[in-house]
Amino acid sequence: MAKKKGRLDFIKMKKAGEQVAWVTAYDFPMASFVEQAGMDMILVGDSLGMVVLGYEGTIPVTMEECIIHCKAVRRGAPNTFCIGDMPFMSYQVSDGDAVYNAGRFLKEADMDAVKLEGGKRVITKIKAIADAGILVMGHIGLTPQSSGVLGGFKAQGRDPESARALIEDAFAIQEAGAWALLLEAVPPELTQFITKKLDIPVYSIGAGGPCDGQLLICGDMLGLFQAFTPKFVKTYANVAEVEINAFKEYIEDVKTGKFPTDDHCYHILKDREEEYYQMLKEYE
Ligand code: KIV
């Protein structure tokens, strides 16, 4: 069993040019498979709203839902660095809310760190969480909680003005005390620039290769989430197809009497068979 990694390991990996591989997970079985595979870290993303709860976006996701899923993930992956994703309205209203809710991820769900979306506009929240001694990761570029403001799930930082704003956000996030930064759906050139300029690890989801590691959503990479697949996803399996085919085969077996067979049944105790049949006879 590999030792659980921590912040210093991720900094060492950045310095050594070693890539960090991480995915989202939302439940016990998925987390245990991720840990068994040897993943460097896990994000319990608020994408759980879309991938496992069937919401249309991440906005409806609550703190309570996040805590339940984080606890399940921790039980499944006790030796993996886990990040709890702060849901919409758990940190926007005040610095106090941000610290209180970030603390819940650590106290109630045993997460190692939290992540929140936004740059300068949430900088006092990032600073307050970091000052409370909680590892906080920034997340800029395509930030799904503000997709309405961004005009949809669209790539960001493709023109000089918006790229400049993201660079300024990245500097501010490091300055505020974040331990790492996630860039989502921005051009690789911008990712490379920000990664070189920052001392903290910079990770990508849909932001290209030149940085310190890659994140994918488990539902996307496993072919579990069927609503849409972003351009940046590489699909490694078609689990939905495997599951649907298994369910179809089961239906067929039940309808045709192929399941269950004798192998799937519990049997009467060998030394009590006679008594058993006698007892049944009493009811005839
Ligand atoms: O919720 C999530 O999974 C995320 C990713 C989109 C980065 O925040």
GROMACS .gro file of C-alpha atoms and ligand atoms in nm:
model
  292
    1MET     CA    1   0.000   0.000   0.000
    2ALA     CA    2   0.157   0.333  -0.110
    3LYS     CA    3   0.188   0.605   0.157
    4LYS     CA    4  -0.075   0.881   0.140
    5LYS     CA    5   0.071   1.187  -0.034
    6GLY     CA    6   0.058   1.538   0.112
    7ARG     CA    7   0.121   1.897   0.003
    8LEU     CA    8   0.500   1.863   0.027
    9ASP     CA    9   0.495   1.556  -0.198
   10PHE     CA   10   0.305   1.754  -0.461
   11ILE     CA   11   0.556   2.038  -0.440
   12LYS     CA   12   0.842   1.787  -0.475
   13MET     CA   13   0.667   1.635  -0.776
   14LYS     CA   14   0.637   1.981  -0.934
   15LYS     CA   15   1.007   2.048  -0.880
   16ALA     CA   16   1.100   1.706  -1.019
   17GLY     CA   17   0.873   1.752  -1.322
   18GLU     CA   18   0.668   1.447  -1.218
   19GLN     CA   19   0.306   1.464  -1.334
   20VAL     CA   20   0.020   1.421  -1.086
   21ALA     CA   21  -0.274   1.207  -1.205
   22TRP     CA   22  -0.608   1.268  -1.038
   23VAL     CA   23  -0.975   1.208  -1.099
   24THR     CA   24  -1.304   1.282  -0.937
   25ALA     CA   25  -1.484   1.017  -0.733
   26TYR     CA   26  -1.814   1.038  -0.549
   27ASP     CA   27  -1.878   0.708  -0.375
   28PHE     CA   28  -1.720   0.419  -0.188
   29PRO     CA   29  -1.670   0.168  -0.473
   30MET     CA   30  -1.536   0.427  -0.719
   31ALA     CA   31  -1.297   0.568  -0.457
   32SER     CA   32  -1.167   0.223  -0.369
   33PHE     CA   33  -1.102   0.142  -0.738
   34VAL     CA   34  -0.925   0.476  -0.781
   35GLU     CA   35  -0.704   0.406  -0.479
   36GLN     CA   36  -0.633   0.049  -0.593
   37ALA     CA   37  -0.522   0.191  -0.929
   38GLY     CA   38  -0.267   0.412  -0.747
   39MET     CA   39  -0.407   0.759  -0.828
   40ASP     CA   40  -0.216   1.052  -0.671
   41MET     CA   41  -0.526   1.234  -0.547
   42ILE     CA   42  -0.904   1.251  -0.566
   43LEU     CA   43  -1.145   1.542  -0.606
   44VAL     CA   44  -1.492   1.490  -0.466
   45GLY     CA   45  -1.624   1.742  -0.716
   46ASP     CA   46  -1.957   1.918  -0.696
   47SER     CA   47  -1.989   1.766  -1.045
   48LEU     CA   48  -2.144   1.488  -0.836
   49GLY     CA   49  -2.465   1.685  -0.890
   50MET     CA   50  -2.459   1.601  -1.260
   51VAL     CA   51  -2.271   1.271  -1.264
   52VAL     CA   52  -2.446   1.089  -0.980
   53LEU     CA   53  -2.746   1.295  -0.863
   54GLY     CA   54  -2.894   1.376  -1.203
   55TYR     CA   55  -2.909   1.756  -1.165
   56GLU     CA   56  -2.862   1.965  -1.480
   57GLY     CA   57  -2.571   2.158  -1.329
   58THR     CA   58  -2.376   2.206  -1.007
   59ILE     CA   59  -2.583   2.494  -0.866
   60PRO     CA   60  -2.833   2.281  -0.668
   61VAL     CA   61  -2.561   2.080  -0.490
   62THR     CA   62  -2.566   2.135  -0.113
   63MET     CA   63  -2.306   2.113   0.161
   64GLU     CA   64  -2.493   1.814   0.308
   65GLU     CA   65  -2.472   1.624  -0.023
   66CYS     CA   66  -2.102   1.704  -0.054
   67ILE     CA   67  -2.030   1.587   0.301
   68ILE     CA   68  -2.213   1.256   0.249
   69HIS     CA   69  -2.021   1.186  -0.073
   70CYS     CA   70  -1.687   1.297   0.076
   71LYS     CA   71  -1.738   1.059   0.370
   72ALA     CA   72  -1.810   0.771   0.132
   73VAL     CA   73  -1.501   0.852  -0.074
   74ARG     CA   74  -1.283   0.869   0.235
   75ARG     CA   75  -1.406   0.525   0.345
   76GLY     CA   76  -1.320   0.391  -0.001
   77ALA     CA   77  -0.983   0.563  -0.030
   78PRO     CA   78  -0.836   0.597   0.320
   79ASN     CA   79  -0.480   0.634   0.185
   80THR     CA   80  -0.534   0.890  -0.090
   81PHE     CA   81  -0.513   1.271  -0.066
   82CYS     CA   82  -0.874   1.385  -0.104
   83ILE     CA   83  -1.008   1.729  -0.188
   84GLY     CA   84  -1.363   1.838  -0.106
   85ASP     CA   85  -1.518   2.076  -0.358
   86MET     CA   86  -1.703   2.369  -0.202
   87PRO     CA   87  -2.053   2.390  -0.354
   88PHE     CA   88  -2.227   2.704  -0.478
   89MET     CA   89  -2.319   2.942  -0.193
   90SER     CA   90  -2.105   2.762   0.064
   91TYR     CA   91  -1.834   3.033   0.041
   92GLN     CA   92  -1.965   3.327  -0.164
   93VAL     CA   93  -2.160   3.512   0.105
   94SER     CA   94  -1.890   3.582   0.364
   95ASP     CA   95  -1.537   3.494   0.470
   96GLY     CA   96  -1.688   3.342   0.786
   97ASP     CA   97  -1.912   3.107   0.585
   98ALA     CA   98  -1.616   3.010   0.369
   99VAL     CA   99  -1.400   2.915   0.670
  100TYR     CA  100  -1.687   2.739   0.850
  101ASN     CA  101  -1.784   2.528   0.548
  102ALA     CA  102  -1.423   2.454   0.450
  103GLY     CA  103  -1.372   2.334   0.808
  104ARG     CA  104  -1.671   2.098   0.779
  105PHE     CA  105  -1.499   1.913   0.494
  106LEU     CA  106  -1.203   1.842   0.723
  107LYS     CA  107  -1.386   1.782   1.052
  108GLU     CA  108  -1.684   1.582   0.927
  109ALA     CA  109  -1.554   1.413   0.613
  110ASP     CA  110  -1.179   1.383   0.682
  111MET     CA  111  -1.083   1.562   0.359
  112ASP     CA  112  -0.722   1.680   0.322
  113ALA     CA  113  -0.805   2.002   0.138
  114VAL     CA  114  -1.084   2.201  -0.022
  115LYS     CA  115  -1.125   2.364  -0.362
  116LEU     CA  116  -1.330   2.666  -0.459
  117GLU     CA  117  -1.399   2.846  -0.786
  118GLY     CA  118  -1.295   3.198  -0.878
  119GLY     CA  119  -1.000   3.437  -0.871
  120LYS     CA  120  -0.983   3.793  -0.740
  121ARG     CA  121  -1.357   3.805  -0.668
  122VAL     CA  122  -1.318   3.534  -0.399
  123ILE     CA  123  -0.968   3.625  -0.287
  124THR     CA  124  -1.068   3.720   0.070
  125LYS     CA  125  -1.233   3.377   0.103
  126ILE     CA  126  -0.921   3.196  -0.015
  127LYS     CA  127  -0.708   3.398   0.228
  128ALA     CA  128  -0.947   3.340   0.519
  129ILE     CA  129  -0.952   2.961   0.459
  130ALA     CA  130  -0.572   2.946   0.421
  131ASP     CA  131  -0.528   3.160   0.735
  132ALA     CA  132  -0.746   2.912   0.924
  133GLY     CA  133  -0.484   2.646   0.844
  134ILE     CA  134  -0.686   2.468   0.576
  135LEU     CA  135  -0.529   2.366   0.245
  136VAL     CA  136  -0.724   2.544  -0.027
  137MET     CA  137  -0.693   2.498  -0.403
  138GLY     CA  138  -0.796   2.773  -0.645
  139HIS     CA  139  -0.990   2.698  -0.965
  140ILE     CA  140  -1.009   2.942  -1.256
  141GLY     CA  141  -1.085   2.939  -1.630
  142LEU     CA  142  -1.414   2.762  -1.699
  143THR     CA  143  -1.575   2.765  -1.357
  144PRO     CA  144  -1.899   2.562  -1.382
  145GLN     CA  145  -2.071   2.736  -1.087
  146SER     CA  146  -2.058   3.063  -1.283
  147SER     CA  147  -2.124   2.917  -1.628
  148GLY     CA  148  -2.428   3.147  -1.652
  149VAL     CA  149  -2.203   3.455  -1.623
  150LEU     CA  150  -1.946   3.300  -1.859
  151GLY     CA  151  -2.214   3.236  -2.122
  152GLY     CA  152  -2.215   2.856  -2.086
  153PHE     CA  153  -1.957   2.579  -2.056
  154LYS     CA  154  -1.708   2.764  -2.277
  155ALA     CA  155  -1.328   2.768  -2.298
  156GLN     CA  156  -1.174   3.076  -2.134
  157GLY     CA  157  -0.859   3.288  -2.178
  158ARG     CA  158  -0.854   3.261  -2.558
  159ASP     CA  159  -0.802   3.635  -2.616
  160PRO     CA  160  -0.531   3.858  -2.462
  161GLU     CA  161  -0.769   4.048  -2.234
  162SER     CA  162  -0.927   3.742  -2.070
  163ALA     CA  163  -0.586   3.568  -2.055
  164ARG     CA  164  -0.445   3.871  -1.870
  165ALA     CA  165  -0.734   3.859  -1.622
  166LEU     CA  166  -0.663   3.489  -1.557
  167ILE     CA  167  -0.292   3.557  -1.507
  168GLU     CA  168  -0.380   3.827  -1.252
  169ASP     CA  169  -0.623   3.584  -1.082
  170ALA     CA  170  -0.352   3.316  -1.067
  171PHE     CA  171  -0.102   3.551  -0.901
  172ALA     CA  172  -0.366   3.669  -0.653
  173ILE     CA  173  -0.462   3.310  -0.564
  174GLN     CA  174  -0.099   3.217  -0.489
  175GLU     CA  175  -0.050   3.537  -0.293
  176ALA     CA  176  -0.364   3.465  -0.085
  177GLY     CA  177  -0.211   3.137   0.036
  178ALA     CA  178  -0.364   2.869  -0.188
  179TRP     CA  179  -0.152   2.553  -0.199
  180ALA     CA  180  -0.237   2.470  -0.563
  181LEU     CA  181  -0.432   2.596  -0.863
  182LEU     CA  182  -0.657   2.419  -1.110
  183LEU     CA  183  -0.698   2.564  -1.461
  184GLU     CA  184  -1.002   2.454  -1.657
  185ALA     CA  185  -1.053   2.483  -2.034
  186VAL     CA  186  -0.788   2.742  -2.120
  187PRO     CA  187  -0.526   2.726  -2.401
  188PRO     CA  188  -0.211   2.521  -2.322
  189GLU     CA  189   0.008   2.827  -2.389
  190LEU     CA  190  -0.159   3.009  -2.099
  191THR     CA  191  -0.136   2.697  -1.880
  192GLN     CA  192   0.237   2.671  -1.949
  193PHE     CA  193   0.292   3.041  -1.877
  194ILE     CA  194   0.105   3.032  -1.544
  195THR     CA  195   0.273   2.704  -1.440
  196LYS     CA  196   0.618   2.857  -1.497
  197LYS     CA  197   0.534   3.177  -1.313
  198LEU     CA  198   0.382   3.017  -1.000
  199ASP     CA  199   0.566   2.830  -0.724
  200ILE     CA  200   0.255   2.632  -0.626
  201PRO     CA  201   0.149   2.327  -0.832
  202VAL     CA  202  -0.076   2.409  -1.129
  203TYR     CA  203  -0.308   2.138  -1.260
  204SER     CA  204  -0.519   2.110  -1.573
  205ILE     CA  205  -0.862   1.988  -1.664
  206GLY     CA  206  -0.899   2.057  -2.032
  207ALA     CA  207  -0.611   2.307  -2.012
  208GLY     CA  208  -0.348   2.104  -2.197
  209GLY     CA  209  -0.032   1.920  -2.099
  210PRO     CA  210   0.232   2.173  -1.997
  211CYS     CA  211   0.165   2.192  -1.621
  212ASP     CA  212   0.202   1.978  -1.307
  213GLY     CA  213  -0.075   1.722  -1.356
  214GLN     CA  214  -0.408   1.627  -1.507
  215LEU     CA  215  -0.759   1.589  -1.368
  216LEU     CA  216  -1.052   1.416  -1.539
  217ILE     CA  217  -1.408   1.357  -1.423
  218CYS     CA  218  -1.453   0.985  -1.361
  219GLY     CA  219  -1.797   0.987  -1.523
  220ASP     CA  220  -1.645   1.126  -1.845
  221MET     CA  221  -1.333   0.911  -1.866
  222LEU     CA  222  -1.524   0.591  -1.786
  223GLY     CA  223  -1.814   0.662  -2.022
  224LEU     CA  224  -2.062   0.673  -1.733
  225PHE     CA  225  -2.200   1.023  -1.789
  226GLN     CA  226  -2.415   1.027  -2.100
  227ALA     CA  227  -2.552   1.384  -2.118
  228PHE     CA  228  -2.243   1.525  -2.300
  229THR     CA  229  -1.868   1.470  -2.325
  230PRO     CA  230  -1.643   1.779  -2.332
  231LYS     CA  231  -1.383   1.803  -2.614
  232PHE     CA  232  -1.094   1.768  -2.368
  233VAL     CA  233  -1.199   1.426  -2.237
  234LYS     CA  234  -1.022   1.105  -2.333
  235THR     CA  235  -1.265   0.817  -2.278
  236TYR     CA  236  -1.088   0.511  -2.135
  237ALA     CA  237  -1.387   0.279  -2.098
  238ASN     CA  238  -1.753   0.250  -2.184
  239VAL     CA  239  -1.891   0.148  -1.848
  240ALA     CA  240  -2.246   0.256  -1.939
  241GLU     CA  241  -2.245   0.006  -2.225
  242VAL     CA  242  -2.107  -0.270  -2.002
  243GLU     CA  243  -2.376  -0.199  -1.740
  244ILE     CA  244  -2.665  -0.175  -1.988
  245ASN     CA  245  -2.560  -0.502  -2.154
  246ALA     CA  246  -2.532  -0.676  -1.815
  247PHE     CA  247  -2.880  -0.552  -1.714
  248LYS     CA  248  -3.025  -0.670  -2.048
  249GLU     CA  249  -2.869  -1.014  -2.006
  250TYR     CA  250  -3.008  -1.037  -1.652
  251ILE     CA  251  -3.359  -0.944  -1.768
  252GLU     CA  252  -3.337  -1.212  -2.036
  253ASP     CA  253  -3.212  -1.474  -1.788
  254VAL     CA  254  -3.492  -1.397  -1.540
  255LYS     CA  255  -3.762  -1.404  -1.810
  256THR     CA  256  -3.636  -1.732  -1.958
  257GLY     CA  257  -3.564  -1.903  -1.626
  258LYS     CA  258  -3.186  -1.919  -1.684
  259PHE     CA  259  -3.136  -1.740  -1.352
  260PRO     CA  260  -3.118  -1.847  -1.076
  261THR     CA  261  -2.967  -2.195  -1.111
  262ASP     CA  262  -2.898  -2.442  -0.835
  263ASP     CA  263  -2.554  -2.281  -0.790
  264HIS     CA  264  -2.718  -1.959  -0.674
  265CYS     CA  265  -2.936  -2.127  -0.407
  266TYR     CA  266  -2.892  -2.203  -0.038
  267HIS     CA  267  -2.968  -2.567   0.047
  268ILE     CA  268  -3.145  -2.740   0.332
  269LEU     CA  269  -2.902  -2.869   0.596
  270LYS     CA  270  -2.801  -3.217   0.476
  271ASP     CA  271  -2.853  -3.387   0.815
  272ARG     CA  272  -3.205  -3.231   0.861
  273GLU     CA  273  -3.353  -3.302   0.517
  274GLU     CA  274  -3.598  -3.570   0.629
  275GLU     CA  275  -3.733  -3.360   0.918
  276TYR     CA  276  -3.757  -3.065   0.684
  277TYR     CA  277  -3.976  -3.241   0.427
  278GLN     CA  278  -4.186  -3.387   0.709
  279MET     CA  279  -4.249  -3.036   0.840
  280LEU     CA  280  -4.357  -2.917   0.495
  281LYS     CA  281  -4.593  -3.211   0.463
  282GLU     CA  282  -4.775  -3.100   0.778
  283TYR     CA  283  -4.907  -2.807   0.576
  284GLU     CA  284  -5.038  -3.010   0.279
  285KIV     O1  285  -1.679   1.953  -0.964
  285KIV     C1  286  -1.582   1.918  -1.031
  285KIV     O2  287  -1.563   1.800  -1.065
  285KIV     C2  288  -1.490   2.022  -1.073
  285KIV     C3  289  -1.413   1.996  -1.197
  285KIV     C4  290  -1.495   2.038  -1.314
  285KIV     C5  291  -1.284   2.065  -1.195
  285KIV     O3  292  -1.484   2.124  -1.013
   0.00000   0.00000   0.00000
